[in-house]
XYZ file of C-alpha atoms in Angstrom:
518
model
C 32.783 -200.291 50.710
C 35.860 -201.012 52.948
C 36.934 -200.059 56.225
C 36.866 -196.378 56.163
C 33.262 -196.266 56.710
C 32.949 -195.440 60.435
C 31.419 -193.436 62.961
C 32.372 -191.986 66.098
C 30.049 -191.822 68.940
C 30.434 -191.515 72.900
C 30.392 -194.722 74.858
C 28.196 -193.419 77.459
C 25.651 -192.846 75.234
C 25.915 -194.630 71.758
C 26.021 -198.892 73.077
C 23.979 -199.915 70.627
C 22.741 -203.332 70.825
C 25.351 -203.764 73.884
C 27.873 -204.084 71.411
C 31.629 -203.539 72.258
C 33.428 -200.375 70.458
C 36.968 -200.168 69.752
C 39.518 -197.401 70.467
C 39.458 -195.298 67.321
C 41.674 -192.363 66.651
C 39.021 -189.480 65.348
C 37.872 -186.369 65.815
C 39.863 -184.934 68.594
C 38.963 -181.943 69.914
C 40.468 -178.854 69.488
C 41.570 -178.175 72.812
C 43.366 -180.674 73.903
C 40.104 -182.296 76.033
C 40.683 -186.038 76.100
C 37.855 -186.982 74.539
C 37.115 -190.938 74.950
C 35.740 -192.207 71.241
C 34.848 -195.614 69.640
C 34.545 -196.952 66.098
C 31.890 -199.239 65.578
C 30.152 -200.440 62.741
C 27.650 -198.105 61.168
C 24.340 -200.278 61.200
C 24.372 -199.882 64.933
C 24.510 -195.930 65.024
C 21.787 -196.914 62.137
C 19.721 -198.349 64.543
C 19.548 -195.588 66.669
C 18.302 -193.267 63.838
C 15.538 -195.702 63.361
C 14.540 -195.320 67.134
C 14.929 -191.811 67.410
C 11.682 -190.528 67.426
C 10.145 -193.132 69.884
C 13.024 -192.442 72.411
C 10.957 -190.577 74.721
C 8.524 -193.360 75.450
C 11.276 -196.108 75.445
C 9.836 -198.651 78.317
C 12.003 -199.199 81.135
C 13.962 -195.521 80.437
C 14.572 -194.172 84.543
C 13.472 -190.859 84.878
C 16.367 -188.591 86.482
C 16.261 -185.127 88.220
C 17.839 -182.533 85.729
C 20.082 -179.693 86.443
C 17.609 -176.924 85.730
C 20.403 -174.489 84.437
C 22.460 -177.516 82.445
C 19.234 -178.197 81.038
C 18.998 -174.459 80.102
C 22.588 -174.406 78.460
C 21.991 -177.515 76.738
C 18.998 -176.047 74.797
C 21.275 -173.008 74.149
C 24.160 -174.941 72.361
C 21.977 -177.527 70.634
C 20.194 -174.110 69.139
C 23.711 -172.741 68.114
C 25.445 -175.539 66.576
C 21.896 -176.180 64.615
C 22.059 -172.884 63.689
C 25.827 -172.705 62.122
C 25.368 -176.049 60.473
C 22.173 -175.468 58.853
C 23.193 -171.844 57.524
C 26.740 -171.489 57.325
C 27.667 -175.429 56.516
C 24.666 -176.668 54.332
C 25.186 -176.399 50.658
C 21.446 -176.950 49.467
C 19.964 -178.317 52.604
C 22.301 -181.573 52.479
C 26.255 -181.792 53.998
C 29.658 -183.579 53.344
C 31.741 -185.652 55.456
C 34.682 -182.912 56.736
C 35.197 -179.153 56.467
C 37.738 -176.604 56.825
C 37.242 -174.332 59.119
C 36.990 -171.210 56.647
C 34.232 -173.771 55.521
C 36.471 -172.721 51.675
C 36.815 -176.545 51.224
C 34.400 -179.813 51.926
C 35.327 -183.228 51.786
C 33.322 -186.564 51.257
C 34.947 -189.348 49.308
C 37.321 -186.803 48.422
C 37.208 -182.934 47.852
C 33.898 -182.179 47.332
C 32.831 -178.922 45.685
C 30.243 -176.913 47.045
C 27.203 -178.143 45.074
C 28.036 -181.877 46.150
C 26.481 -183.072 49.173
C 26.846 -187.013 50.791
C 24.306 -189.704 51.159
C 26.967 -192.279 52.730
C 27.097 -191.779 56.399
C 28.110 -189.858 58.419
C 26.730 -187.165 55.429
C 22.955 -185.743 54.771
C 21.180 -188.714 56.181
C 23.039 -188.850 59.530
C 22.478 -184.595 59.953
C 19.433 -185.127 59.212
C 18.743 -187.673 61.576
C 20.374 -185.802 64.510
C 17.984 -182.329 63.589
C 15.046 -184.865 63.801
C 15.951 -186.333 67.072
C 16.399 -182.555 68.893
C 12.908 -182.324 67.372
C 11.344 -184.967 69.026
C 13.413 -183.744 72.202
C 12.319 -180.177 71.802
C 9.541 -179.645 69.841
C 11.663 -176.888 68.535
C 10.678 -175.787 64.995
C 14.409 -174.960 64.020
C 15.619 -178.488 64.128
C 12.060 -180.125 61.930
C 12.717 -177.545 59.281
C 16.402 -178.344 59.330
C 15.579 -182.074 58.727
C 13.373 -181.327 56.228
C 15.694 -179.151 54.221
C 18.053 -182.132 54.332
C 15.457 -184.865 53.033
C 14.727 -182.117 50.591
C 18.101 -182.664 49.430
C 17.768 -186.028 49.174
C 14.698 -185.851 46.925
C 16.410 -184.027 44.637
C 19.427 -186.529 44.357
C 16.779 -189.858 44.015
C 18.258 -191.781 40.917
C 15.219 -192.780 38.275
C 16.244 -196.366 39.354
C 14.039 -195.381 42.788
C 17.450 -195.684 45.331
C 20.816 -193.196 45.900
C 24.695 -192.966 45.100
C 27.375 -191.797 48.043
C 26.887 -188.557 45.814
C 24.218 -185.947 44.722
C 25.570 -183.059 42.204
C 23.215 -180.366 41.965
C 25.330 -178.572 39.256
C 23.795 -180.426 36.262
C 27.303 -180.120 34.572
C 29.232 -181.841 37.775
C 31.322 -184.651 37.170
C 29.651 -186.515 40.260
C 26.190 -185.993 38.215
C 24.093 -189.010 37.694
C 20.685 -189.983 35.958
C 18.194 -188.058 38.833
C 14.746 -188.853 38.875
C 13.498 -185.537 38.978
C 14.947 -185.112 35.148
C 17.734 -182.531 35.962
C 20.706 -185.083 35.720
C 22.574 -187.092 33.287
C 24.372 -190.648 33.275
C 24.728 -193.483 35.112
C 21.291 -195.002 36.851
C 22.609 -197.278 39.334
C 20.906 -197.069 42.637
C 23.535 -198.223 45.498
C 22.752 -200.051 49.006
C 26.696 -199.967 49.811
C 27.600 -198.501 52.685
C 23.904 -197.602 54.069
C 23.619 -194.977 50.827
C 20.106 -195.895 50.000
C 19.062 -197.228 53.236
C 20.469 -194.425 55.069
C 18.501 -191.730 53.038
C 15.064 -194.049 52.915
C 15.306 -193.744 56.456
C 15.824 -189.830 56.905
C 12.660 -189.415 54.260
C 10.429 -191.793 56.082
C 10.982 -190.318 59.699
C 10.553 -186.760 58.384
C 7.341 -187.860 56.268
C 6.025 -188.778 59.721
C 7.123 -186.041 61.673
C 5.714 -183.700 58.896
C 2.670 -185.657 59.218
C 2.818 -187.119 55.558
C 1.965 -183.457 54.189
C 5.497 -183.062 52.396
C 4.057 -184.528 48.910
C 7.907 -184.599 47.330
C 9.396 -186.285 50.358
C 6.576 -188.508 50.980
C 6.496 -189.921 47.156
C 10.428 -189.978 47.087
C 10.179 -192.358 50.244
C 7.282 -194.804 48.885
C 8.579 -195.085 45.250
C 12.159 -195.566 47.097
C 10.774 -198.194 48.948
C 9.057 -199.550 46.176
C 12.481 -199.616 44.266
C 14.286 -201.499 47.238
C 11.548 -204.195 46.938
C 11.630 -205.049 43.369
C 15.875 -204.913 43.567
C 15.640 -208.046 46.216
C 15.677 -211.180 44.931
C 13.042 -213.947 45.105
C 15.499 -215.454 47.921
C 15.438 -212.709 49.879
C 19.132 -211.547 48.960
C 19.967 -207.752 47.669
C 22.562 -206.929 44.936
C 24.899 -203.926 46.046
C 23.629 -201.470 43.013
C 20.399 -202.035 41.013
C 19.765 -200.430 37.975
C 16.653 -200.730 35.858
C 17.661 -204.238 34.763
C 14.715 -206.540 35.552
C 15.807 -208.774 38.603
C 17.563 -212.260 38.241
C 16.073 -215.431 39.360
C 18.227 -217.771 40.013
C 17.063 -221.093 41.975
C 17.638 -220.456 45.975
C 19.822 -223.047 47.421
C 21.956 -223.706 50.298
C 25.406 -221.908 50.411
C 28.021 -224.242 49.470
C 32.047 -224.149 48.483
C 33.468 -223.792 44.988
C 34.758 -226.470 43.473
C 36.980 -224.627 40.954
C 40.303 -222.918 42.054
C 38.768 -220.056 43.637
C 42.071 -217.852 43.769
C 42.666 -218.169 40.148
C 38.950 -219.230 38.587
C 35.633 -217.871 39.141
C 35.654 -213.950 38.662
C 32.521 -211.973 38.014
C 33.218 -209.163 36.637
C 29.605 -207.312 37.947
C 29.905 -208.954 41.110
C 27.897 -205.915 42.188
C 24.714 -207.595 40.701
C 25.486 -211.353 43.110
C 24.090 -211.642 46.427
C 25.916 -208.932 48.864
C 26.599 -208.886 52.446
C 29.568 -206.820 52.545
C 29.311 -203.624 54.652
C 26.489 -204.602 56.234
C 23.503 -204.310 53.606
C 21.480 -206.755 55.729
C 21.680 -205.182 58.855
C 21.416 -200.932 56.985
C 18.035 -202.595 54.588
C 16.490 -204.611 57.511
C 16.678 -201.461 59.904
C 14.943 -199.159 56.865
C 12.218 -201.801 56.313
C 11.548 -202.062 59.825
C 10.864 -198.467 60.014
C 8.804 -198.339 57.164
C 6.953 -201.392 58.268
C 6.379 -198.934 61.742
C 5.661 -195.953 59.981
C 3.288 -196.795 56.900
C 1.456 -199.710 58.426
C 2.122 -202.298 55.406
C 3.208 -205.460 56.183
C 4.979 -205.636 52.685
C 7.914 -203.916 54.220
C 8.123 -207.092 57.129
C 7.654 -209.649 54.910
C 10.610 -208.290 52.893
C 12.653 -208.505 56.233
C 11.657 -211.996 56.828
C 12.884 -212.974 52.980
C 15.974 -211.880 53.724
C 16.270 -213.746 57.091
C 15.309 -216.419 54.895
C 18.288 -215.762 53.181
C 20.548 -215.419 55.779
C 19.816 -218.800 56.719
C 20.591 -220.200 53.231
C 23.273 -217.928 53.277
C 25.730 -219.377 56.085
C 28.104 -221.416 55.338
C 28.069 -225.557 55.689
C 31.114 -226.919 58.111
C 33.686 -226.519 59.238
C 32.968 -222.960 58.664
C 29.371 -221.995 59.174
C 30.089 -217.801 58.991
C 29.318 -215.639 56.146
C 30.838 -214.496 52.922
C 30.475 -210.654 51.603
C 29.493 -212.156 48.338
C 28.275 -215.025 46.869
C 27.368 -216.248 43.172
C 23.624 -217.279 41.872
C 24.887 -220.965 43.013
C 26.100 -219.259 46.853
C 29.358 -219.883 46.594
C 31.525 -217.373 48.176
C 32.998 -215.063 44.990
C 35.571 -212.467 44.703
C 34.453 -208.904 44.747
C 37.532 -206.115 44.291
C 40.859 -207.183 44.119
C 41.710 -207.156 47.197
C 38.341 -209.029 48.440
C 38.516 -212.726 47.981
C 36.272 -215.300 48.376
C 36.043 -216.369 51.943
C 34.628 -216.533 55.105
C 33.917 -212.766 57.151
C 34.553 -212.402 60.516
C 33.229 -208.996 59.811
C 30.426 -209.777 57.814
C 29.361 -212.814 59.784
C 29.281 -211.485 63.566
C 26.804 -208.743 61.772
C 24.863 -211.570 59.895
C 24.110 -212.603 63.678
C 23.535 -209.377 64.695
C 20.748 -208.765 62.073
C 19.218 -212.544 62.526
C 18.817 -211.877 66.423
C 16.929 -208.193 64.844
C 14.709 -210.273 62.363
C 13.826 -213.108 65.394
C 13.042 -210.059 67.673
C 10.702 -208.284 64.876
C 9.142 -211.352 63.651
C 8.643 -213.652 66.312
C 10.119 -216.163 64.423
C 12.657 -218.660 66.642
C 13.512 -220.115 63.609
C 16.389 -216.796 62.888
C 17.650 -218.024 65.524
C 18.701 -221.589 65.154
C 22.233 -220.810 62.854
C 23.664 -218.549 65.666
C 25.231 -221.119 67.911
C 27.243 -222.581 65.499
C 28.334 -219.679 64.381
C 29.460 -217.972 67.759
C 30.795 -221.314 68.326
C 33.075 -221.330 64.983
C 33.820 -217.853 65.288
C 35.381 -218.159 68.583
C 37.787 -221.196 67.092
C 38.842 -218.256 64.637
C 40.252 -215.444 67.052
C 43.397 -214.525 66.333
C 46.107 -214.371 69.100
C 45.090 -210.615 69.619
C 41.626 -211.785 70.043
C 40.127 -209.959 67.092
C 38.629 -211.845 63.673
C 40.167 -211.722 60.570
C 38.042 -210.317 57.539
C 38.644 -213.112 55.674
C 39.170 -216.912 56.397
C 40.615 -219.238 54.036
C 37.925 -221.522 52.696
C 37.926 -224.690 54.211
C 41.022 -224.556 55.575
C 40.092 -221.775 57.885
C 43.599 -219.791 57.939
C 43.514 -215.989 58.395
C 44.089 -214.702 54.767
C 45.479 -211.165 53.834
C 46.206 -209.320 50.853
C 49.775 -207.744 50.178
C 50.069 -204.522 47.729
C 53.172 -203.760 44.990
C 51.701 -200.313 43.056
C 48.206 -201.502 42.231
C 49.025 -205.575 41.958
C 47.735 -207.248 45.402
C 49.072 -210.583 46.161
C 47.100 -213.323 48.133
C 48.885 -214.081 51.768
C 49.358 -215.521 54.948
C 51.058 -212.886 56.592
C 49.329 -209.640 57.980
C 52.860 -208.100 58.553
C 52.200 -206.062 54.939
C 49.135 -204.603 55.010
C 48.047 -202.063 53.013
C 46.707 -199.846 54.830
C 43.301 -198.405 53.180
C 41.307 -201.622 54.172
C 39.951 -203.441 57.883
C 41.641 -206.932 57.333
C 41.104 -207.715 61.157
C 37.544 -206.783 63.259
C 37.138 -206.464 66.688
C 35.496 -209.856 67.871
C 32.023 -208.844 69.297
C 31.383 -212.659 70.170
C 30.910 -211.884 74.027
C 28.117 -209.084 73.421
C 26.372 -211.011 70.900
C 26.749 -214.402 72.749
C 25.161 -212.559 76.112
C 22.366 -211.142 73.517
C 21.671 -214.435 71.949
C 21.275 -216.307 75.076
C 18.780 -213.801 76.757
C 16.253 -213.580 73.379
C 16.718 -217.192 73.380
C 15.564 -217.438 77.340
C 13.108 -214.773 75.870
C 14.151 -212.172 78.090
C 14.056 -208.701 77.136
C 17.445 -206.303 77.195
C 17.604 -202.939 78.154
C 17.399 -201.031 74.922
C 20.872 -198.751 74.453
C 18.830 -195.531 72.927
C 17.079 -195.021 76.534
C 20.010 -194.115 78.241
C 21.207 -190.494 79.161
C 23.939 -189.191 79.231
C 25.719 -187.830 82.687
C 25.948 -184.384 83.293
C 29.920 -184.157 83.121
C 29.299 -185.396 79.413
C 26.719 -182.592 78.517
C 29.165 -179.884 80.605
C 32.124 -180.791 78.222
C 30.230 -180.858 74.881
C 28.918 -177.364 75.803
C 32.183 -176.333 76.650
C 34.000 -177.481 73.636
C 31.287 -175.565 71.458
C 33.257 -172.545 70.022
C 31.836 -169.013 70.230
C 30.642 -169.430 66.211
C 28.794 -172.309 67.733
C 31.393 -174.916 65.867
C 32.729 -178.277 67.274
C 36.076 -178.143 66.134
C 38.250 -181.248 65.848
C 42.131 -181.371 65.015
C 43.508 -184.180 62.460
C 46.342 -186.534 64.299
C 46.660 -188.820 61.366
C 44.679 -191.998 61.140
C 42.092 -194.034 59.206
C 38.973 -191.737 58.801
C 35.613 -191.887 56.872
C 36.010 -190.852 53.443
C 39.979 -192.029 53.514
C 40.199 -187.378 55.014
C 44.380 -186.968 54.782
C 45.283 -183.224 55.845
C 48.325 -182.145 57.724
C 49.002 -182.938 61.384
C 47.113 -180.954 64.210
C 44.952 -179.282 61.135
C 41.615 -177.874 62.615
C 38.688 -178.945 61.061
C 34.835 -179.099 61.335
C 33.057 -182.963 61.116
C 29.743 -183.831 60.183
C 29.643 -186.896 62.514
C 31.125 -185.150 65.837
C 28.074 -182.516 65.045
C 25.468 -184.903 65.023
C 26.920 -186.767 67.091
C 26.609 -184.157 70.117
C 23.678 -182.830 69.139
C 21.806 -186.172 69.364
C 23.806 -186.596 73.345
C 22.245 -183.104 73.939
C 19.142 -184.299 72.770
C 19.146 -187.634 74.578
C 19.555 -185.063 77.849
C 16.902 -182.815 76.602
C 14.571 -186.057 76.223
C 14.787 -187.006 80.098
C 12.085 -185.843 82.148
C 12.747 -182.752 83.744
């Protein structure tokens, strides 16, 4: 959870769901290149993942003349860089967040050792995703046994509750163990959907069943009882809980969200909040993505009726006036509830402008208008709530609608007004991406179709610099300049280092180029 959890991508190639990107300081190159990035949230570089192996039939993609010898270069690097991640980064098929460049240390959440791989993006799933869309640009054996070896990993980490932890430890001994399915771990059993952890990895091992052609009899049975797992964790609503264990599901009577009326700030705690209805980080938007696909893939319209539950929810979910957003959590009664200590009850900016996002994705799967009809007063509330800078704060007092903010002293946070203290490990303002999803709204509703993001290819100057910033060990090397990055990664200064994200990430722009007719 929190604000670390970001990915960088190229603006030229990664718009997904025309939705505007912030400046965000990552991944620099290592030689000094300016290298234009944005932070977005990670449902939408999701989305692409999902998309990835239909990209070359994408209707309305314009077919371009190719530099013959780019093309040939391109092929070259993408073959390099696949080949020094899969053999020289890899630690059992599956990857971390950050490396040095000796490759002696790996980080994730923290220092990783070297048989501890990630689920949370940008780890294993995200890799994997990138090998399997050079595959579908290629046809290039090297990147579908690459994928493979990383949803391999992933069946190996599956929890016996069905879903996945940020974390797989293959030493059975590790202190990042947990209670695997295959028998071979030990202890906790909670399956997570936080951050895209379980979605992200359901949606790795149901592309690469298809692409294998549902031979792979480990992957394929680690994707359908995954699945199966993800359905019996979502509520009779249509809500999800943020972990799941093998507790039998709650439930509680649906009804309309509402406010508390207790004194939220000091009444009102659940201590397993984890367990209550969960929007924060996105779960909506990572879980309706991963059903889609499966829906796409396996043909069973179980998977799309889950979606449309949890549209269902999302409707019951937003909030009455004069705030009709969304909260990251709510109770069995839907009132807005506080999660960690430094997450109150409230109103999202965050979490509501993606609660639109994934409506508008439900109304566009389903057909159904009816996702539709709590967007406009949303937009319309959210753009009351812009701060002077024109961003949303994460959190809006309830019913009084004031920006609220936390303020830290050691590990005591204080309820506030004033956003001149804050700490600095958490998002506590968003970008507002009210114009993109206002111009979105108003063309499904006009039933117009947009141009989808994934079909377009990236210029030439773009594919020229990410070949020339690929290293002679076939590396993309980035230099730390301080900054919030994924996994909270603090090392020195202009410290080289090698990133999981800034790999896949120009592997999939190479592969986007590769895809284009030639």
């Amino acid at each position: 959870m929190g604000s670390g959890h970001w990915w960088v991508v190229p603006p030229t190639v990664f718009r997904i769901a025309n939705v505007q990107m912030k400046p965000f300081p990552l991944e620099c190159p290592a030689d000094g290149t300016s290298l234009t990035t944005r932070r977005f949230p990670l449902p939408h570089a999701f989305r692409f993942g999902c998309l990835l192996l239909l990209a070359a039939t994408v209707p309305g993609a314009k077919a371009q003349s190719k530099d013959t010898a780019l093309t040939a270069e391109a092929e070259i690097a993408a073959r390099r860089a696949t080949a020094f991640f899969r053999t020289k980064v890899a630690s059992h098929g599956g990857y971390v967040y950050h490396y040095s460049l000796d490759l002696s240390r790996r980080w994730g959440e923290g220092e990783a050792t070297k048989d501890q791989i990630w689920v949370q993006p940008p780890g294993t799933p995200t890799v994997g995703l990138a090998f399997l869309k050079a595959w579908a640009a290629t046809g290039e054996n090297l990147y579908l046994d690459a994928a493979r070896e990383a949803a391999e990993a992933l069946v190996y980490g599956q929890m016996k509750s069905g879903g996945w932890t940020n974390c797989i430890d293959f030493n059975p001994r590790g202190e990042r163990v947990a209670l695997y399915r295959n028998g071979r771990g030990r202890g906790r059993n909670t399956s997570s959907l936080d951050d895209g952890q379980t979605a992200s990895a359901l949606l790795l091992l149901i592309r690469s069943d298809k692409a294998l052609g549902f031979q792979h009899a480990q992957i394929h049975d680690a994707a359908v009882s995954g699945l199966a797992a993800v359905l019996n964790a979502q509520f009779p609503n249509g809500a999800f809980p943020q972990i799941w264990d093998d507790d039998a599901t709650p439930d509680p009577r649906p009804v309309n969200a509402s406010y508390p009326e207790y004194d939220w700030r000091n009444e009102g705690r659940i201590k397993e909040y984890w367990h209550m209805y969960t929007l924060n980080d996105n779960i909506a938007g990572y879980i309706t993505e991963t059903l889609i696909a499966a829906h796409e893939v396996y043909k069973d319209d179980k998977y799309l009726d889950a979606v449309k539950r949890l549209g269902d929810f999302l409707l019951l979910a937003q909030m009455p006036a004069p705030q009709p957003g969304w909260a990251q959590q709510y109770n069995y009664d839907m009132q807005p509830i506080w999660a960690r200590k430094f997450e109150p009850p409230g109103v999202s900016g965050d979490e509501s402008q993606e609660a639109i996002e994934t409506l508008m994705r439900i109304a566009s799967v389903t057909a159904d208008r009816k996702y539709l009809e709590p967007i406009p007063h949303a937009l319309a509330y959210l753009r009351r709530s812009r701060l002077t800078d024109g961003r949303l704060a994460r959190y809006y007092e309830l019913r009084t609608n004031r920006p609220l903010y936390m303020e830290r002293r050691d590990k005591v946070y204080s309820l506030t007004y004033d956003d001149s203290r804050l700490p600095g490990h958490y998002g506590w303002k968003t970008e507002s991406r009210l114009e993109q999803l206002t111009q979105k709204y108003n063309a499904q509703r006009l039933g117009r179709t947009t141009s989808d993001p994934t079909s377009m290819v990236p210029a030439d100057a773009d594919i020229r610099r990410i070949i020339s910033e690929l290293d002679d060990k076939g590396r993309w090397v980035s230099v730390f300049e301080g900054g919030l990055h994924v996994g909270q990664l603090k090392l020195p200064v202009g410290t080289k280092y090698l990133a999981s994200a800034v790999f896949s990430r120009n592997l999939e722009t190479l592969s986007s180029y590769l895809q284009r007719p030639r």
